[in-house]
């Protein structure tokens, strides 16, 4: 854990990934051997907010939400959004496109890019909602103009959407590339893009965590509520990556666009059993979405391309 007396240059030396944090707080480089407190004071940045972000996730760290500046946190979050949308995702897209299209230019490559583009659109929507809906309300709160705004709806929605989509989908893509993508040649590029996806995913997970554990509780305090920064941890135990014949049948149904009921009827099962199988498939493959399962099914030859609805192939 860092304190205000530590040198800013040491912090960067020890954890170079914190350079991104400095940049998002608009901290100018060239700070010599000055302490964190001194650099923050000179650059008119609240030192407690800076330390709360820097120490996020460090063992023994429990940020004092009361001393965090919501305004500066919002500047940080906006800058982080710009980084993800204007730099990180476009860079991954460029590399991914070069890696998969040059290596094996086929329908699977195009589906992977289509999957990535759909994912990017969702991240854009997620961040636009925060910038256009949540932040303006919080700014009004800070100006004392809107005392009745509740952050709770966003808090609820945010946990669900981050767990289900923003993080989970990029994990799926990573898993597809690592475990199931038949790469031929051009491996360096594919490895490099995977490295970037890992970095992006870690950065984004920390961003979401910051919103859940720092931003939302700090806004809650503004409105007189308790901080409530309890965190759920639901990482499950490792499971074997082997599908049963029944689970493979169910994947085929899913990628053909069938509902659980239709799959149940065609396989003479109950809907409940199909739901249980789908949960087991998601756990085993770490792929949750129909689009992700479709790529898995094609790569593993469970279905032929002609059997797929066009929404998964980007042909519409
Ligand atoms: Fe965000
Ligand atoms: Fe978010």
PDB file of C-alpha atoms in Angstrom, residues 5-190:
ATOM      1  CA  UNK A   5       4.897  10.244   1.790  1.00  0.00           C
ATOM      2  CA  UNK A   6       6.089   7.723  -0.842  1.00  0.00           C
ATOM      3  CA  UNK A   7       7.872   8.979  -3.912  1.00  0.00           C
ATOM      4  CA  UNK A   8       5.790   9.192  -7.062  1.00  0.00           C
ATOM      5  CA  UNK A   9       8.722   7.897  -9.122  1.00  0.00           C
ATOM      6  CA  UNK A  10       9.015   4.797  -6.896  1.00  0.00           C
ATOM      7  CA  UNK A  11       5.392   3.992  -7.404  1.00  0.00           C
ATOM      8  CA  UNK A  12       5.846   4.025 -11.184  1.00  0.00           C
ATOM      9  CA  UNK A  13       9.076   2.052 -10.941  1.00  0.00           C
ATOM     10  CA  UNK A  14       7.458  -0.659  -8.828  1.00  0.00           C
ATOM     11  CA  UNK A  15       4.184  -0.915 -10.700  1.00  0.00           C
ATOM     12  CA  UNK A  16       4.511   0.450 -14.197  1.00  0.00           C
ATOM     13  CA  UNK A  17       0.861  -0.324 -14.955  1.00  0.00           C
ATOM     14  CA  UNK A  18       0.033   2.588 -12.643  1.00  0.00           C
ATOM     15  CA  UNK A  19       1.254   4.885 -15.415  1.00  0.00           C
ATOM     16  CA  UNK A  20      -2.262   4.556 -16.771  1.00  0.00           C
ATOM     17  CA  UNK A  21      -3.642   5.817 -13.465  1.00  0.00           C
ATOM     18  CA  UNK A  22      -1.342   8.835 -13.565  1.00  0.00           C
ATOM     19  CA  UNK A  23      -2.375   9.601 -17.099  1.00  0.00           C
ATOM     20  CA  UNK A  24      -6.092   9.343 -16.242  1.00  0.00           C
ATOM     21  CA  UNK A  25      -5.603  11.808 -13.412  1.00  0.00           C
ATOM     22  CA  UNK A  26      -3.855  14.122 -15.920  1.00  0.00           C
ATOM     23  CA  UNK A  27      -0.644  14.074 -13.867  1.00  0.00           C
ATOM     24  CA  UNK A  28       2.225  15.601 -15.834  1.00  0.00           C
ATOM     25  CA  UNK A  29       5.481  13.659 -15.862  1.00  0.00           C
ATOM     26  CA  UNK A  30       8.777  15.210 -14.755  1.00  0.00           C
ATOM     27  CA  UNK A  31       8.047  15.022 -11.023  1.00  0.00           C
ATOM     28  CA  UNK A  32      11.642  14.194 -10.006  1.00  0.00           C
ATOM     29  CA  UNK A  33      11.885  12.718  -6.520  1.00  0.00           C
ATOM     30  CA  UNK A  34       8.862  14.472  -5.108  1.00  0.00           C
ATOM     31  CA  UNK A  35       6.446  12.675  -2.802  1.00  0.00           C
ATOM     32  CA  UNK A  36       2.974  11.654  -3.914  1.00  0.00           C
ATOM     33  CA  UNK A  37       1.533  14.338  -1.658  1.00  0.00           C
ATOM     34  CA  UNK A  38       3.738  17.032  -3.145  1.00  0.00           C
ATOM     35  CA  UNK A  39       3.020  16.044  -6.757  1.00  0.00           C
ATOM     36  CA  UNK A  40      -0.720  15.935  -6.088  1.00  0.00           C
ATOM     37  CA  UNK A  41      -0.662  19.322  -4.346  1.00  0.00           C
ATOM     38  CA  UNK A  42       1.303  20.936  -7.173  1.00  0.00           C
ATOM     39  CA  UNK A  43      -0.997  19.466  -9.793  1.00  0.00           C
ATOM     40  CA  UNK A  44      -4.132  20.347  -7.811  1.00  0.00           C
ATOM     41  CA  UNK A  45      -5.243  16.795  -7.401  1.00  0.00           C
ATOM     42  CA  UNK A  46      -6.816  15.398  -4.263  1.00  0.00           C
ATOM     43  CA  UNK A  47      -4.203  13.067  -2.761  1.00  0.00           C
ATOM     44  CA  UNK A  48      -6.747  10.844  -0.969  1.00  0.00           C
ATOM     45  CA  UNK A  49      -8.580  10.147  -4.205  1.00  0.00           C
ATOM     46  CA  UNK A  50      -5.328   9.368  -5.974  1.00  0.00           C
ATOM     47  CA  UNK A  51      -4.224   6.982  -3.196  1.00  0.00           C
ATOM     48  CA  UNK A  52      -7.637   5.306  -3.036  1.00  0.00           C
ATOM     49  CA  UNK A  53      -7.362   4.467  -6.758  1.00  0.00           C
ATOM     50  CA  UNK A  54      -3.710   3.465  -6.626  1.00  0.00           C
ATOM     51  CA  UNK A  55      -4.212   1.214  -3.596  1.00  0.00           C
ATOM     52  CA  UNK A  56      -7.372  -0.375  -4.945  1.00  0.00           C
ATOM     53  CA  UNK A  57      -7.069  -4.138  -4.778  1.00  0.00           C
ATOM     54  CA  UNK A  58      -3.931  -4.075  -2.623  1.00  0.00           C
ATOM     55  CA  UNK A  59      -4.141  -6.393   0.362  1.00  0.00           C
ATOM     56  CA  UNK A  60      -4.932  -4.564   3.581  1.00  0.00           C
ATOM     57  CA  UNK A  61      -6.303  -1.617   1.659  1.00  0.00           C
ATOM     58  CA  UNK A  62      -9.713  -0.323   2.639  1.00  0.00           C
ATOM     59  CA  UNK A  63     -10.193   3.096   1.112  1.00  0.00           C
ATOM     60  CA  UNK A  64     -11.803   5.706   3.281  1.00  0.00           C
ATOM     61  CA  UNK A  65     -14.703   6.575   1.031  1.00  0.00           C
ATOM     62  CA  UNK A  66     -15.432   9.740   3.020  1.00  0.00           C
ATOM     63  CA  UNK A  67     -12.218  11.389   1.878  1.00  0.00           C
ATOM     64  CA  UNK A  68     -12.616  10.593  -1.826  1.00  0.00           C
ATOM     65  CA  UNK A  69     -13.423  13.422  -4.226  1.00  0.00           C
ATOM     66  CA  UNK A  70     -16.332  12.309  -6.401  1.00  0.00           C
ATOM     67  CA  UNK A  71     -15.586  15.056  -8.908  1.00  0.00           C
ATOM     68  CA  UNK A  72     -12.007  13.933  -9.431  1.00  0.00           C
ATOM     69  CA  UNK A  73     -13.068  10.333  -9.574  1.00  0.00           C
ATOM     70  CA  UNK A  74     -15.452  11.211 -12.396  1.00  0.00           C
ATOM     71  CA  UNK A  75     -12.667  12.922 -14.335  1.00  0.00           C
ATOM     72  CA  UNK A  76     -10.613   9.776 -13.861  1.00  0.00           C
ATOM     73  CA  UNK A  77     -13.458   7.515 -15.031  1.00  0.00           C
ATOM     74  CA  UNK A  78     -14.129   9.685 -18.100  1.00  0.00           C
ATOM     75  CA  UNK A  79     -10.477   9.587 -19.078  1.00  0.00           C
ATOM     76  CA  UNK A  80     -10.463   5.829 -18.595  1.00  0.00           C
ATOM     77  CA  UNK A  81     -13.511   5.498 -20.891  1.00  0.00           C
ATOM     78  CA  UNK A  82     -11.750   7.525 -23.556  1.00  0.00           C
ATOM     79  CA  UNK A  83      -8.703   5.286 -23.260  1.00  0.00           C
ATOM     80  CA  UNK A  84     -10.742   2.081 -23.611  1.00  0.00           C
ATOM     81  CA  UNK A  85     -12.880   3.334 -26.498  1.00  0.00           C
ATOM     82  CA  UNK A  86     -10.416   5.442 -28.453  1.00  0.00           C
ATOM     83  CA  UNK A  87      -7.228   3.490 -27.936  1.00  0.00           C
ATOM     84  CA  UNK A  88      -7.440   0.074 -26.325  1.00  0.00           C
ATOM     85  CA  UNK A  89     -10.348  -1.510 -28.211  1.00  0.00           C
ATOM     86  CA  UNK A  90      -9.452  -0.072 -31.664  1.00  0.00           C
ATOM     87  CA  UNK A  91      -5.875  -1.284 -31.210  1.00  0.00           C
ATOM     88  CA  UNK A  92      -7.038  -4.793 -30.287  1.00  0.00           C
ATOM     89  CA  UNK A  93      -9.454  -4.731 -33.257  1.00  0.00           C
ATOM     90  CA  UNK A  94      -6.680  -3.844 -35.692  1.00  0.00           C
ATOM     91  CA  UNK A  95      -4.366  -6.548 -34.420  1.00  0.00           C
ATOM     92  CA  UNK A  96      -7.126  -9.132 -34.127  1.00  0.00           C
ATOM     93  CA  UNK A  97      -8.217  -8.465 -37.671  1.00  0.00           C
ATOM     94  CA  UNK A  98      -4.690  -8.841 -38.970  1.00  0.00           C
ATOM     95  CA  UNK A  99      -4.074 -11.963 -36.886  1.00  0.00           C
ATOM     96  CA  UNK A 100      -7.214 -13.886 -37.756  1.00  0.00           C
ATOM     97  CA  UNK A 101      -7.846 -12.726 -41.302  1.00  0.00           C
ATOM     98  CA  UNK A 102      -4.283 -13.213 -42.455  1.00  0.00           C
ATOM     99  CA  UNK A 103      -3.844 -16.540 -40.714  1.00  0.00           C
ATOM    100  CA  UNK A 104      -7.023 -18.370 -41.663  1.00  0.00           C
ATOM    101  CA  UNK A 105      -9.343 -16.218 -43.689  1.00  0.00           C
ATOM    102  CA  UNK A 106     -12.602 -18.019 -43.290  1.00  0.00           C
ATOM    103  CA  UNK A 107     -16.041 -17.733 -41.792  1.00  0.00           C
ATOM    104  CA  UNK A 108     -14.735 -18.390 -38.271  1.00  0.00           C
ATOM    105  CA  UNK A 109     -12.313 -15.469 -38.534  1.00  0.00           C
ATOM    106  CA  UNK A 110     -15.095 -13.202 -39.679  1.00  0.00           C
ATOM    107  CA  UNK A 111     -17.321 -14.437 -36.858  1.00  0.00           C
ATOM    108  CA  UNK A 112     -14.632 -13.648 -34.317  1.00  0.00           C
ATOM    109  CA  UNK A 113     -14.392 -10.097 -35.638  1.00  0.00           C
ATOM    110  CA  UNK A 114     -18.156  -9.792 -35.690  1.00  0.00           C
ATOM    111  CA  UNK A 115     -18.212 -11.008 -32.088  1.00  0.00           C
ATOM    112  CA  UNK A 116     -15.593  -8.435 -31.126  1.00  0.00           C
ATOM    113  CA  UNK A 117     -17.480  -5.611 -32.867  1.00  0.00           C
ATOM    114  CA  UNK A 118     -20.701  -6.527 -31.076  1.00  0.00           C
ATOM    115  CA  UNK A 119     -18.763  -6.569 -27.824  1.00  0.00           C
ATOM    116  CA  UNK A 120     -17.261  -3.133 -28.548  1.00  0.00           C
ATOM    117  CA  UNK A 121     -20.725  -1.705 -29.242  1.00  0.00           C
ATOM    118  CA  UNK A 122     -21.903  -3.008 -25.890  1.00  0.00           C
ATOM    119  CA  UNK A 123     -18.947  -1.450 -24.057  1.00  0.00           C
ATOM    120  CA  UNK A 124     -19.701   1.842 -25.843  1.00  0.00           C
ATOM    121  CA  UNK A 125     -23.312   1.662 -24.685  1.00  0.00           C
ATOM    122  CA  UNK A 126     -22.236   0.851 -21.147  1.00  0.00           C
ATOM    123  CA  UNK A 127     -19.867   3.802 -20.960  1.00  0.00           C
ATOM    124  CA  UNK A 128     -22.219   6.187 -22.756  1.00  0.00           C
ATOM    125  CA  UNK A 129     -24.887   5.400 -20.163  1.00  0.00           C
ATOM    126  CA  UNK A 130     -22.494   6.322 -17.373  1.00  0.00           C
ATOM    127  CA  UNK A 131     -21.398   9.529 -19.068  1.00  0.00           C
ATOM    128  CA  UNK A 132     -24.776  10.680 -20.293  1.00  0.00           C
ATOM    129  CA  UNK A 133     -27.052   9.479 -17.511  1.00  0.00           C
ATOM    130  CA  UNK A 134     -25.143   8.822 -14.312  1.00  0.00           C
ATOM    131  CA  UNK A 135     -22.393  11.457 -14.260  1.00  0.00           C
ATOM    132  CA  UNK A 136     -24.660  14.440 -15.059  1.00  0.00           C
ATOM    133  CA  UNK A 137     -26.940  13.438 -12.168  1.00  0.00           C
ATOM    134  CA  UNK A 138     -23.966  13.173  -9.843  1.00  0.00           C
ATOM    135  CA  UNK A 139     -22.666  16.549 -11.036  1.00  0.00           C
ATOM    136  CA  UNK A 140     -26.054  18.071 -10.274  1.00  0.00           C
ATOM    137  CA  UNK A 141     -25.873  16.468  -6.833  1.00  0.00           C
ATOM    138  CA  UNK A 142     -22.464  18.013  -6.270  1.00  0.00           C
ATOM    139  CA  UNK A 143     -23.844  21.431  -7.224  1.00  0.00           C
ATOM    140  CA  UNK A 144     -26.641  20.854  -4.734  1.00  0.00           C
ATOM    141  CA  UNK A 145     -29.235  21.069  -7.498  1.00  0.00           C
ATOM    142  CA  UNK A 146     -30.647  17.589  -7.315  1.00  0.00           C
ATOM    143  CA  UNK A 147     -30.935  16.117  -3.892  1.00  0.00           C
ATOM    144  CA  UNK A 148     -33.237  13.247  -4.698  1.00  0.00           C
ATOM    145  CA  UNK A 149     -31.043  11.299  -7.140  1.00  0.00           C
ATOM    146  CA  UNK A 150     -30.531   7.686  -6.115  1.00  0.00           C
ATOM    147  CA  UNK A 151     -27.482   5.800  -7.297  1.00  0.00           C
ATOM    148  CA  UNK A 152     -29.072   2.470  -6.359  1.00  0.00           C
ATOM    149  CA  UNK A 153     -30.554   1.625  -9.732  1.00  0.00           C
ATOM    150  CA  UNK A 154     -27.199   2.175 -11.392  1.00  0.00           C
ATOM    151  CA  UNK A 155     -25.491   0.193  -8.597  1.00  0.00           C
ATOM    152  CA  UNK A 156     -27.761  -2.796  -9.209  1.00  0.00           C
ATOM    153  CA  UNK A 157     -27.539  -2.622 -12.962  1.00  0.00           C
ATOM    154  CA  UNK A 158     -23.822  -2.079 -12.932  1.00  0.00           C
ATOM    155  CA  UNK A 159     -22.967  -5.218 -11.004  1.00  0.00           C
ATOM    156  CA  UNK A 160     -25.131  -7.323 -13.290  1.00  0.00           C
ATOM    157  CA  UNK A 161     -23.936  -5.811 -16.558  1.00  0.00           C
ATOM    158  CA  UNK A 162     -20.275  -5.937 -15.632  1.00  0.00           C
ATOM    159  CA  UNK A 163     -20.414  -9.505 -14.473  1.00  0.00           C
ATOM    160  CA  UNK A 164     -22.550 -10.676 -17.350  1.00  0.00           C
ATOM    161  CA  UNK A 165     -21.235  -8.742 -20.251  1.00  0.00           C
ATOM    162  CA  UNK A 166     -18.428  -6.273 -20.172  1.00  0.00           C
ATOM    163  CA  UNK A 167     -16.016  -8.629 -18.465  1.00  0.00           C
ATOM    164  CA  UNK A 168     -17.536 -12.018 -19.261  1.00  0.00           C
ATOM    165  CA  UNK A 169     -17.652 -11.513 -23.031  1.00  0.00           C
ATOM    166  CA  UNK A 170     -14.039 -10.555 -23.373  1.00  0.00           C
ATOM    167  CA  UNK A 171     -13.144 -13.569 -21.227  1.00  0.00           C
ATOM    168  CA  UNK A 172     -15.088 -15.691 -23.689  1.00  0.00           C
ATOM    169  CA  UNK A 173     -13.182 -14.299 -26.631  1.00  0.00           C
ATOM    170  CA  UNK A 174      -9.914 -14.987 -24.860  1.00  0.00           C
ATOM    171  CA  UNK A 175     -10.985 -18.547 -24.141  1.00  0.00           C
ATOM    172  CA  UNK A 176     -12.093 -19.121 -27.710  1.00  0.00           C
ATOM    173  CA  UNK A 177      -8.754 -17.924 -29.051  1.00  0.00           C
ATOM    174  CA  UNK A 178      -6.690 -19.827 -26.507  1.00  0.00           C
ATOM    175  CA  UNK A 179      -8.559 -23.096 -26.380  1.00  0.00           C
ATOM    176  CA  UNK A 180     -10.465 -23.455 -29.606  1.00  0.00           C
ATOM    177  CA  UNK A 181      -9.101 -21.261 -32.373  1.00  0.00           C
ATOM    178  CA  UNK A 182      -7.226 -23.310 -34.970  1.00  0.00           C
ATOM    179  CA  UNK A 183      -4.362 -20.914 -35.644  1.00  0.00           C
ATOM    180  CA  UNK A 184      -2.018 -21.569 -38.518  1.00  0.00           C
ATOM    181  CA  UNK A 185       1.101 -19.492 -38.932  1.00  0.00           C
ATOM    182  CA  UNK A 186       1.192 -15.829 -37.831  1.00  0.00           C
ATOM    183  CA  UNK A 187       1.270 -16.997 -34.244  1.00  0.00           C
ATOM    184  CA  UNK A 188       3.266 -14.049 -32.985  1.00  0.00           C
ATOM    185  CA  UNK A 189       0.481 -11.689 -33.884  1.00  0.00           C
ATOM    186  CA  UNK A 190      -2.146 -13.879 -32.291  1.00  0.00           C
TER     187      UNK A 190
END
